[in-house]
Amino acid sequence: MSNENKQKIVASVPQKGFFGHPKGLFTLFFTEFWERFSYYGMKAILVYYMYYEVSKGGLGIDESTALAIVSIYGSLVYMSGIIGGWLADRIFGTSKAVFYGGILIMLGHIALAIPGNITMFFVSMVFIVLGTGLLKPNVSSIVGDIYSENDERRDSGFSIFYMGINFGAFISPLITGEIGMKHSFHLGFGVAAIGMFLGLLLFLFTKKKNLGLAGTFVNNPLAPAEKKKVFSIIAIAVVIVAILVAVSIPMGLLTFDSFVVLVGILGVALPIIYFTVMYRSPKTSDVERSRLLAYIPLFIAAVMFWAIQEQGSTILANYADKRTQLDFAGFSISPALFQSLNPLFIIIFAPIFAWMWMKLGKRQPTIPQKFSIGLLFAGLSFIVILLPAYFAGTDSLVNPLWLVLSYFIVVLGELCLSPVGLSATTKLAPSAFSAQTMSLWFLASAAAQALNAQVVKFYSPETEMLYFGVIGGVAIVLGILLLILAPKIQTFMKGIK
Ligand code: GLU
Ligand code: ASP
């Protein structure tokens, strides 16, 4: 963005009014709160909706396929951030992207709320994937826009925003989980739709006053000549994909399994393409190339980390349903409630971690070390959850506190890796690609879940020890490797801390 536009934006946003932060943060905080409320609320019941029998209100899909679908879904949601980021940057600006995204998400949840068949379910997936791609990266990037370059409140602004994400993620499983599991899944999805509706209303009615010009500029608009070329390419691509789909489905080539493989390949290929393009670009300087090399191992660590963290809503959700004592201490717990644990722990411990980093000052771990600690905790969380089977076999139900402990440990890692990850991406990606850093960071989650879709099929109560052991073990080995390489990576970062 040009300096002049940046200044105009900052001047147009009331610089006080939300906990000492610009008023625009209020709008962004609650828009993202409601978006995450609807996303994680839906996700808390999605896997059960898919594999519960039709007589219990579900779709009756087999468990292993259901787990893979949730992973594919999560992967596509974050992959589509590339499209959302591009559209905002070149065609309509971030504010419109957030608004259109919210509408698509709401429609997606409404489609799920209407009792329908599996076709309806896939239609809703398309809406939510595209909608989240439009909304999520763009709402986060507006947070950066409302502060001036040297405003010291910027980092804490992102931390407050991060709290909004996790408040939404915490509250929604308590509501959609309760309603969805005890009354009807569709009603639960309906609550998610209402959440997004409220978010949209709030965004619409407060944006002018609070956000001023933020999000209204198109940073790098398509020139008229380019427009024609780009739109023809898009049209041709859409037609080719449509033909391929129309031909391959009846021929039996595009089956669910081949689609899973396709997304898996995309999950790995997209980051590779991104890195190659950035590395080879003439706009990238030598120092930036070195930083990019340093970023690769961090990115791989992030993929491994999110692969485990995201299994909290697939494999561990299944574990909560099938392997856990849900009648506990006089209460009957819904398995969906476990989805609130991760964000709850984030809300409690994020301020403690922030305080700890501040106290440690210069003695705090470096970025690569934090990533490696993140991985070690993620690995440990899987080792912990294999212990019940190790001690008592897989025939009896497990005390829910094991799951609580596993979710807790992963959060210790998440707090080392996730808040640092985005800022590390911003600092290590070449400046010519700065508009895409958000999408690049989300590609780590996309790749993780694309790989998960391949991996989750190997899970079953009979194989659970091996499953958790191998994945947890790989994370720990990678974590140790990263710890050893950390000083070397730091030198490649050329002064970035
Ligand atoms: N849980 C965070 C969110 O929903 C992090 C997402 C990610 O990077 O995977 O925003
Ligand atoms: N901790 C996740 C994120 O920061 C939320 C979740 O997994 O529920 O938003």
Coordinates of C-alpha atoms and ligand atoms in Angstrom, one line a residue:
M1 CA 0.0 0.0 0.0
S2 CA 1.3 3.5 -0.8
N3 CA 2.4 5.6 2.2
E4 CA -0.1 8.3 1.3
N5 CA -3.0 5.8 1.4
K6 CA -1.7 4.4 4.7
Q7 CA -1.7 7.8 6.2
K8 CA -5.2 8.6 4.9
I9 CA -6.5 5.4 6.5
V10 CA -4.9 5.9 9.9
A11 CA -6.2 9.5 9.9
S12 CA -9.7 8.3 9.2
V13 CA -9.9 5.7 12.0
P14 CA -10.7 7.1 15.5
Q15 CA -7.5 6.2 17.3
K16 CA -9.0 5.6 20.7
G17 CA -12.2 3.9 21.9
F18 CA -11.6 0.2 22.4
F19 CA -9.4 -0.6 25.4
G20 CA -7.1 2.2 24.4
H21 CA -6.9 0.9 20.9
P22 CA -8.4 2.4 17.6
K23 CA -12.1 2.0 17.5
G24 CA -11.8 0.0 14.4
L25 CA -10.5 -2.9 16.5
F26 CA -13.9 -3.2 18.1
T27 CA -15.5 -3.8 14.7
L28 CA -12.8 -6.3 13.6
F29 CA -12.7 -8.1 16.9
F30 CA -16.5 -8.8 16.9
T31 CA -16.7 -9.5 13.2
E32 CA -14.0 -12.2 13.6
F33 CA -15.6 -13.3 17.0
W34 CA -18.8 -14.1 15.2
E35 CA -17.1 -15.6 12.2
R36 CA -15.1 -18.0 14.4
F37 CA -18.2 -18.6 16.5
S38 CA -20.0 -19.9 13.4
Y39 CA -17.0 -21.8 12.0
Y40 CA -15.9 -23.6 15.2
G41 CA -19.6 -24.1 16.3
M42 CA -20.3 -25.8 13.0
K43 CA -17.0 -27.8 13.2
A44 CA -17.8 -29.0 16.8
I45 CA -20.8 -31.0 15.5
L46 CA -19.9 -31.5 11.9
V47 CA -18.0 -34.8 12.3
Y48 CA -20.8 -36.3 14.4
Y49 CA -23.5 -35.1 11.9
M50 CA -21.7 -36.9 9.2
Y51 CA -21.1 -40.3 10.9
Y52 CA -24.2 -40.5 13.2
E53 CA -26.8 -42.9 11.8
V54 CA -29.7 -41.4 9.8
S55 CA -32.0 -42.5 12.7
K56 CA -30.0 -40.3 15.0
G57 CA -30.3 -37.3 12.6
G58 CA -26.9 -37.8 11.0
L59 CA -25.9 -38.6 7.4
G60 CA -24.7 -42.1 8.2
I61 CA -21.3 -41.7 6.4
D62 CA -18.7 -44.2 7.6
E63 CA -16.4 -42.8 10.3
S64 CA -13.2 -42.9 8.5
T65 CA -14.6 -41.1 5.5
A66 CA -16.2 -38.5 7.8
L67 CA -12.9 -37.8 9.4
A68 CA -11.2 -37.4 6.1
I69 CA -14.0 -35.0 4.8
V70 CA -13.6 -32.7 7.8
S71 CA -9.8 -32.6 7.1
I72 CA -10.4 -31.8 3.5
Y73 CA -12.9 -29.2 4.4
G74 CA -10.4 -27.6 6.8
S75 CA -7.7 -27.7 4.2
L76 CA -9.8 -26.1 1.5
V77 CA -11.1 -23.4 3.9
Y78 CA -7.5 -22.2 4.4
M79 CA -6.4 -22.8 0.8
S80 CA -9.1 -20.5 -0.4
G81 CA -7.4 -17.7 1.5
I82 CA -5.2 -17.4 -1.6
I83 CA -8.2 -16.5 -3.7
G84 CA -9.7 -14.3 -1.0
G85 CA -6.4 -12.4 -0.6
W86 CA -6.0 -12.0 -4.3
L87 CA -9.5 -10.7 -4.9
A88 CA -9.1 -8.2 -2.2
D89 CA -5.7 -7.0 -3.3
R90 CA -6.5 -6.7 -7.0
I91 CA -10.3 -6.3 -7.4
F92 CA -12.4 -5.1 -4.5
G93 CA -10.4 -4.3 -1.4
T94 CA -10.4 -6.1 2.0
S95 CA -13.6 -4.5 3.4
K96 CA -15.8 -5.7 0.6
A97 CA -14.1 -9.1 0.7
V98 CA -15.0 -9.4 4.4
F99 CA -18.6 -8.5 3.7
Y100 CA -19.1 -10.9 0.7
G101 CA -17.3 -13.6 2.6
G102 CA -19.6 -13.2 5.6
I103 CA -22.7 -13.5 3.3
L104 CA -21.3 -16.7 1.7
I105 CA -20.5 -18.2 5.1
M106 CA -24.0 -17.4 6.4
L107 CA -25.6 -19.0 3.3
G108 CA -23.4 -22.0 3.8
H109 CA -24.6 -22.5 7.4
I110 CA -28.2 -21.9 6.3
A111 CA -27.8 -24.7 3.8
L112 CA -26.7 -26.9 6.6
A113 CA -29.5 -25.8 8.8
I114 CA -32.1 -27.0 6.3
P115 CA -32.6 -30.7 6.7
G116 CA -31.5 -31.9 3.4
N117 CA -29.4 -34.6 1.7
I118 CA -25.8 -35.0 1.1
T119 CA -25.9 -32.7 -2.0
M120 CA -27.0 -29.9 0.2
F121 CA -24.1 -30.7 2.5
F122 CA -21.6 -30.3 -0.3
V123 CA -23.2 -27.1 -1.6
S124 CA -22.8 -25.6 1.9
M125 CA -19.2 -26.7 2.0
V126 CA -18.5 -24.8 -1.2
F127 CA -20.1 -21.6 0.3
I128 CA -18.2 -21.9 3.6
V129 CA -14.9 -22.6 1.9
L130 CA -15.1 -19.6 -0.4
G131 CA -16.6 -17.4 2.2
T132 CA -13.9 -18.1 4.8
G133 CA -11.3 -17.6 2.1
L134 CA -12.7 -14.1 1.5
L135 CA -13.3 -13.2 5.1
K136 CA -10.6 -14.7 7.3
P137 CA -7.3 -13.4 5.8
N138 CA -8.8 -10.0 5.0
V139 CA -10.3 -9.2 8.3
S140 CA -6.9 -10.0 9.9
S141 CA -5.0 -7.8 7.4
I142 CA -7.3 -4.8 8.2
V143 CA -6.1 -5.1 11.8
G144 CA -2.7 -4.2 10.6
D145 CA -4.0 -1.3 8.5
I146 CA -5.6 0.7 11.4
Y147 CA -2.3 1.4 13.2
S148 CA 0.4 3.7 11.9
E149 CA 3.7 2.1 11.0
N150 CA 5.4 2.9 14.3
D151 CA 2.4 2.6 16.6
E152 CA 3.5 0.5 19.6
R153 CA 0.0 -0.7 20.2
R154 CA 0.0 -2.8 17.0
D155 CA 1.3 -6.1 18.5
S156 CA -1.1 -5.9 21.4
G157 CA -3.9 -5.1 18.9
F158 CA -3.2 -8.4 17.2
S159 CA -3.2 -10.2 20.6
I160 CA -6.6 -8.7 21.5
F161 CA -7.8 -9.8 18.0
Y162 CA -6.5 -13.3 18.7
M163 CA -8.5 -13.3 21.9
G164 CA -11.6 -12.5 19.8
I165 CA -10.9 -15.5 17.7
N166 CA -10.6 -17.8 20.7
F167 CA -13.6 -16.3 22.6
G168 CA -15.7 -17.1 19.5
A169 CA -14.2 -20.6 19.3
F170 CA -14.8 -21.2 23.0
I171 CA -18.4 -20.1 23.4
S172 CA -19.8 -21.7 20.2
P173 CA -19.3 -25.4 20.9
L174 CA -21.0 -24.8 24.3
I175 CA -24.1 -23.6 22.4
T176 CA -24.1 -25.4 19.0
G177 CA -22.8 -28.5 20.8
E178 CA -25.6 -28.5 23.3
I179 CA -28.3 -27.7 20.8
G180 CA -26.9 -29.7 17.9
M181 CA -26.2 -32.9 19.9
K182 CA -29.2 -32.8 22.2
H183 CA -31.9 -31.5 19.9
S184 CA -31.0 -31.5 16.2
F185 CA -27.8 -31.0 14.2
H186 CA -29.7 -28.7 11.9
L187 CA -30.7 -26.4 14.7
G188 CA -27.1 -26.3 15.8
F189 CA -26.0 -25.2 12.3
G190 CA -28.8 -22.7 12.4
V191 CA -27.2 -21.1 15.5
A192 CA -23.9 -20.9 13.5
A193 CA -25.8 -19.1 10.7
I194 CA -27.3 -16.6 13.2
G195 CA -23.8 -16.0 14.6
M196 CA -22.5 -15.0 11.2
F197 CA -25.6 -12.9 10.6
L198 CA -24.9 -11.0 13.8
G199 CA -21.3 -10.5 12.7
L200 CA -22.4 -9.2 9.4
L201 CA -24.8 -6.7 10.9
L202 CA -22.2 -5.5 13.3
F203 CA -19.7 -5.1 10.5
L204 CA -22.1 -3.3 8.3
F205 CA -23.4 -0.9 10.9
T206 CA -20.1 0.0 12.6
K207 CA -17.6 0.0 9.8
K208 CA -18.1 3.5 8.4
K209 CA -17.7 5.1 11.8
N210 CA -15.0 2.9 13.2
L211 CA -13.0 1.8 10.2
G212 CA -13.1 4.9 8.1
L213 CA -11.2 4.2 4.9
A214 CA -9.6 1.0 6.2
G215 CA -10.2 -1.8 3.8
T216 CA -11.6 0.4 1.0
F217 CA -8.5 0.8 -1.1
V218 CA -7.6 -1.8 -3.7
N219 CA -3.9 -2.0 -3.2
N220 CA -2.7 -3.3 -6.5
P221 CA -5.7 -2.9 -8.9
L222 CA -5.8 -4.8 -12.1
A223 CA -5.0 -2.4 -15.0
P224 CA -7.8 -2.4 -17.7
A225 CA -5.6 -4.3 -20.1
E226 CA -4.7 -6.8 -17.5
K227 CA -8.3 -7.2 -16.5
K228 CA -9.3 -8.6 -19.8
K229 CA -6.5 -11.1 -19.8
V230 CA -7.0 -12.2 -16.2
F231 CA -10.8 -12.6 -16.6
S232 CA -10.3 -14.7 -19.7
I233 CA -7.8 -16.9 -17.9
I234 CA -10.2 -17.3 -15.0
A235 CA -13.2 -18.1 -17.4
I236 CA -11.1 -20.6 -19.3
A237 CA -9.9 -22.2 -16.0
V238 CA -13.5 -22.5 -14.7
V239 CA -14.7 -24.0 -17.9
I240 CA -11.9 -26.6 -18.0
V241 CA -12.5 -27.5 -14.3
A242 CA -16.2 -27.8 -15.0
I243 CA -15.6 -30.0 -18.1
L244 CA -13.1 -32.2 -16.2
V245 CA -15.6 -32.6 -13.3
A246 CA -18.5 -33.3 -15.7
V247 CA -16.5 -35.9 -17.6
S248 CA -14.6 -37.6 -14.7
I249 CA -17.5 -38.2 -12.4
P250 CA -19.6 -40.4 -14.8
M251 CA -16.4 -42.1 -15.9
G252 CA -15.8 -43.0 -12.2
L253 CA -12.4 -41.2 -12.2
L254 CA -13.4 -38.5 -9.7
T255 CA -14.2 -40.5 -6.7
F256 CA -14.0 -39.4 -3.1
D257 CA -10.7 -41.1 -2.7
S258 CA -9.2 -39.5 -5.8
F259 CA -10.4 -36.1 -4.5
V260 CA -8.7 -36.7 -1.2
V261 CA -5.5 -37.5 -3.1
L262 CA -5.9 -34.4 -5.3
V263 CA -6.3 -32.1 -2.3
G264 CA -3.3 -33.8 -0.6
I265 CA -1.2 -33.1 -3.7
L266 CA -2.4 -29.5 -3.8
G267 CA -1.7 -29.1 -0.1
V268 CA 2.0 -29.9 -0.7
A269 CA 2.3 -28.3 -4.2
L270 CA 0.9 -24.9 -3.3
P271 CA 3.5 -24.0 -0.7
I272 CA 6.3 -25.4 -3.0
I273 CA 5.1 -23.2 -5.8
Y274 CA 4.8 -20.2 -3.5
F275 CA 8.3 -20.6 -2.2
T276 CA 9.8 -21.2 -5.7
V277 CA 8.1 -18.1 -7.1
M278 CA 9.2 -15.9 -4.2
Y279 CA 12.7 -17.3 -4.3
R280 CA 13.2 -16.8 -8.0
S281 CA 11.4 -13.5 -8.3
P282 CA 13.7 -10.6 -9.5
K283 CA 12.0 -8.5 -6.9
T284 CA 13.5 -10.6 -4.1
S285 CA 16.8 -9.4 -2.8
D286 CA 19.7 -11.7 -1.6
V287 CA 19.0 -11.0 2.0
E288 CA 15.3 -11.8 1.4
R289 CA 16.4 -15.1 -0.3
S290 CA 18.3 -16.1 2.8
R291 CA 15.3 -15.3 5.0
L292 CA 13.1 -17.3 2.8
L293 CA 15.4 -20.3 3.2
A294 CA 15.2 -19.9 7.0
Y295 CA 11.4 -19.8 6.7
I296 CA 11.2 -23.2 5.0
P297 CA 12.0 -25.4 8.1
L298 CA 9.7 -23.1 10.2
F299 CA 6.9 -23.7 7.7
I300 CA 7.4 -27.4 7.8
A301 CA 7.3 -27.3 11.6
A302 CA 4.1 -25.3 11.4
V303 CA 2.6 -27.9 9.1
M304 CA 3.4 -30.7 11.5
F305 CA 2.1 -28.7 14.4
W306 CA -1.2 -27.9 12.8
A307 CA -1.6 -31.5 11.7
I308 CA -1.7 -32.5 15.3
Q309 CA -3.7 -29.4 16.6
E310 CA -6.4 -29.8 13.9
Q311 CA -6.8 -33.5 14.8
G312 CA -8.4 -32.1 18.0
S313 CA -11.6 -31.6 15.9
T314 CA -11.4 -34.9 14.1
I315 CA -9.5 -37.8 15.7
L316 CA -9.9 -36.5 19.3
A317 CA -13.5 -35.6 18.6
N318 CA -14.0 -39.2 17.6
Y319 CA -12.1 -40.3 20.7
A320 CA -14.3 -38.1 22.9
D321 CA -17.4 -39.7 21.4
K322 CA -16.3 -43.3 21.3
R323 CA -13.6 -43.9 23.8
T324 CA -14.4 -41.5 26.7
Q325 CA -16.7 -41.8 29.7
L326 CA -19.2 -39.1 29.0
D327 CA -21.2 -39.7 32.2
F328 CA -18.7 -38.2 34.5
A329 CA -18.9 -36.9 38.1
G330 CA -22.7 -36.9 37.9
F331 CA -22.9 -35.1 34.6
S332 CA -23.6 -36.2 31.1
I333 CA -21.2 -34.4 28.9
S334 CA -21.7 -33.9 25.2
P335 CA -18.6 -34.9 23.2
A336 CA -18.8 -31.6 21.3
L337 CA -18.0 -29.7 24.5
F338 CA -14.3 -30.9 24.3
Q339 CA -13.9 -28.5 21.4
S340 CA -14.1 -25.6 23.8
L341 CA -11.1 -26.7 25.7
N342 CA -8.4 -25.6 23.2
P343 CA -9.7 -22.0 23.0
L344 CA -10.4 -21.9 26.7
F345 CA -6.8 -22.7 27.5
I346 CA -5.7 -20.2 24.9
I347 CA -7.7 -17.5 26.6
I348 CA -6.4 -18.4 30.0
F349 CA -2.7 -18.8 29.1
A350 CA -2.1 -16.3 26.3
P351 CA -1.7 -13.4 28.7
I352 CA 0.6 -15.6 30.9
F353 CA 2.8 -16.4 27.9
A354 CA 2.9 -12.8 26.8
W355 CA 3.9 -11.8 30.3
M356 CA 6.5 -14.6 30.4
W357 CA 8.1 -13.5 27.0
M358 CA 8.2 -9.9 28.3
K359 CA 9.8 -10.9 31.6
L360 CA 12.4 -13.0 29.7
G361 CA 13.1 -10.1 27.4
K362 CA 16.3 -10.9 25.5
R363 CA 16.6 -14.3 27.1
Q364 CA 13.4 -15.6 25.6
P365 CA 13.7 -18.4 23.0
T366 CA 14.4 -17.3 19.4
I367 CA 11.7 -17.8 16.7
P368 CA 13.1 -21.2 15.6
Q369 CA 13.3 -22.3 19.2
K370 CA 9.8 -21.3 19.9
F371 CA 8.6 -23.3 16.8
S372 CA 10.5 -26.3 18.0
I373 CA 9.0 -26.1 21.5
G374 CA 5.6 -25.8 19.8
L375 CA 6.3 -29.1 18.0
L376 CA 7.6 -30.9 21.1
F377 CA 4.4 -30.1 23.0
A378 CA 2.3 -31.1 20.1
G379 CA 4.1 -34.5 19.9
L380 CA 3.8 -34.9 23.7
S381 CA 0.0 -34.3 23.5
F382 CA -0.3 -37.3 21.3
I383 CA 2.0 -39.4 23.5
V384 CA -0.2 -38.5 26.5
I385 CA -3.4 -39.7 24.7
L386 CA -1.9 -43.1 23.9
L387 CA -1.3 -43.8 27.6
P388 CA -4.9 -44.8 28.5
A389 CA -4.8 -47.6 25.9
Y390 CA -1.3 -48.5 27.1
F391 CA -2.4 -48.8 30.7
A392 CA -5.9 -50.2 30.3
G393 CA -6.3 -51.5 26.7
T394 CA -9.0 -50.2 24.4
D395 CA -12.0 -52.1 25.7
S396 CA -12.9 -49.8 28.6
L397 CA -13.9 -46.1 28.4
V398 CA -11.3 -43.5 29.3
N399 CA -11.5 -40.8 32.0
P400 CA -12.2 -37.5 30.2
L401 CA -9.4 -35.8 32.1
W402 CA -6.9 -37.6 29.7
L403 CA -8.4 -35.6 26.9
V404 CA -8.4 -32.4 28.9
L405 CA -4.7 -33.0 29.5
S406 CA -3.9 -33.6 25.9
Y407 CA -5.8 -30.5 24.7
F408 CA -3.9 -28.5 27.4
I409 CA -0.5 -29.7 26.3
V410 CA -1.1 -28.9 22.7
V411 CA -2.1 -25.3 23.7
L412 CA 1.2 -24.9 25.4
G413 CA 2.8 -25.5 22.0
E414 CA 0.2 -23.4 20.2
L415 CA 1.1 -20.4 22.3
C416 CA 4.7 -20.8 21.3
L417 CA 4.1 -21.2 17.6
S418 CA 0.8 -19.6 16.5
P419 CA 1.0 -16.0 17.6
V420 CA 4.7 -15.9 16.5
G421 CA 4.0 -17.6 13.2
L422 CA 2.1 -14.9 11.5
S423 CA 4.6 -12.2 12.5
A424 CA 7.5 -14.4 11.5
T425 CA 5.9 -14.9 8.1
T426 CA 5.5 -11.1 7.8
K427 CA 9.1 -10.5 8.6
L428 CA 10.6 -13.4 6.6
A429 CA 8.6 -13.2 3.4
P430 CA 10.0 -10.9 0.7
S431 CA 8.4 -7.5 0.8
A432 CA 7.2 -7.7 -2.8
F433 CA 4.9 -10.5 -1.6
S434 CA 3.7 -8.7 1.6
A435 CA 0.0 -8.7 0.5
Q436 CA 0.1 -12.5 0.4
T437 CA 1.8 -13.2 3.8
M438 CA -1.5 -14.0 5.5
S439 CA -2.4 -16.5 2.8
L440 CA 1.1 -18.0 3.0
W441 CA 0.8 -18.5 6.7
F442 CA -2.7 -20.1 6.4
L443 CA -1.2 -22.5 3.8
A444 CA 0.6 -24.2 6.6
S445 CA -2.8 -25.1 8.1
A446 CA -4.1 -26.0 4.7
A447 CA -1.2 -28.4 4.0
A448 CA -1.5 -29.9 7.5
Q449 CA -5.1 -30.8 7.0
A450 CA -4.6 -32.0 3.4
L451 CA -2.1 -34.4 4.8
N452 CA -4.4 -35.3 7.7
A453 CA -7.1 -36.3 5.2
Q454 CA -4.6 -39.1 4.1
V455 CA -3.5 -40.0 7.6
V456 CA -6.8 -40.1 9.6
K457 CA -7.8 -43.3 7.7
F458 CA -5.2 -45.2 9.7
Y459 CA -7.0 -44.5 13.0
S460 CA -9.2 -46.9 14.8
P461 CA -9.4 -47.8 18.5
E462 CA -7.5 -51.0 17.7
T463 CA -4.6 -49.1 16.1
E464 CA -4.7 -46.0 18.3
M465 CA -1.5 -46.6 20.3
L466 CA 0.5 -47.0 17.1
Y467 CA -1.3 -44.1 15.5
F468 CA -0.7 -41.6 18.3
G469 CA 2.7 -43.0 18.9
V470 CA 4.0 -42.6 15.3
I471 CA 2.5 -39.2 14.7
G472 CA 3.6 -37.9 18.2
G473 CA 7.0 -39.5 17.7
V474 CA 7.5 -37.8 14.3
A475 CA 6.6 -34.4 15.8
I476 CA 9.1 -34.9 18.6
V477 CA 11.9 -36.0 16.3
L478 CA 11.2 -33.0 14.1
G479 CA 11.1 -30.7 17.1
I480 CA 14.5 -31.9 18.3
L481 CA 15.9 -31.5 14.8
L482 CA 14.7 -28.0 14.7
L483 CA 16.1 -27.2 18.1
I484 CA 19.5 -28.4 16.9
L485 CA 19.2 -26.4 13.7
A486 CA 17.8 -23.3 15.4
P487 CA 21.1 -21.3 15.7
K488 CA 21.9 -22.0 12.0
I489 CA 18.4 -21.0 10.9
Q490 CA 18.8 -17.8 13.0
T491 CA 21.9 -16.8 11.0
F492 CA 19.9 -17.3 7.8
M493 CA 17.3 -14.9 9.1
K494 CA 19.8 -12.1 8.7
G495 CA 19.0 -10.0 11.8
I496 CA 15.3 -10.8 12.1
K497 CA 14.3 -11.6 15.7
Ligands
GLU1 N1 -7.1 -21.2 15.5 C1 -6.7 -20.0 14.8 C2 -7.8 -19.4 14.0 O1 -8.8 -20.0 13.9 C3 -5.5 -20.3 14.0 C4 -5.7 -20.7 12.6 C5 -4.6 -21.3 11.9 O2 -3.5 -20.7 11.6 O3 -4.7 -22.5 11.6 O4 -7.7 -18.3 13.6
ASP2 N1 -6.9 -22.1 19.1 C1 -7.6 -22.0 17.8 C2 -7.3 -20.6 17.1 O1 -6.4 -19.9 17.6 C3 -9.1 -22.2 18.0 C4 -9.5 -23.7 18.1 O2 -8.8 -24.6 17.7 O3 -10.6 -23.9 18.6 O4 -8.2 -20.0 16.9

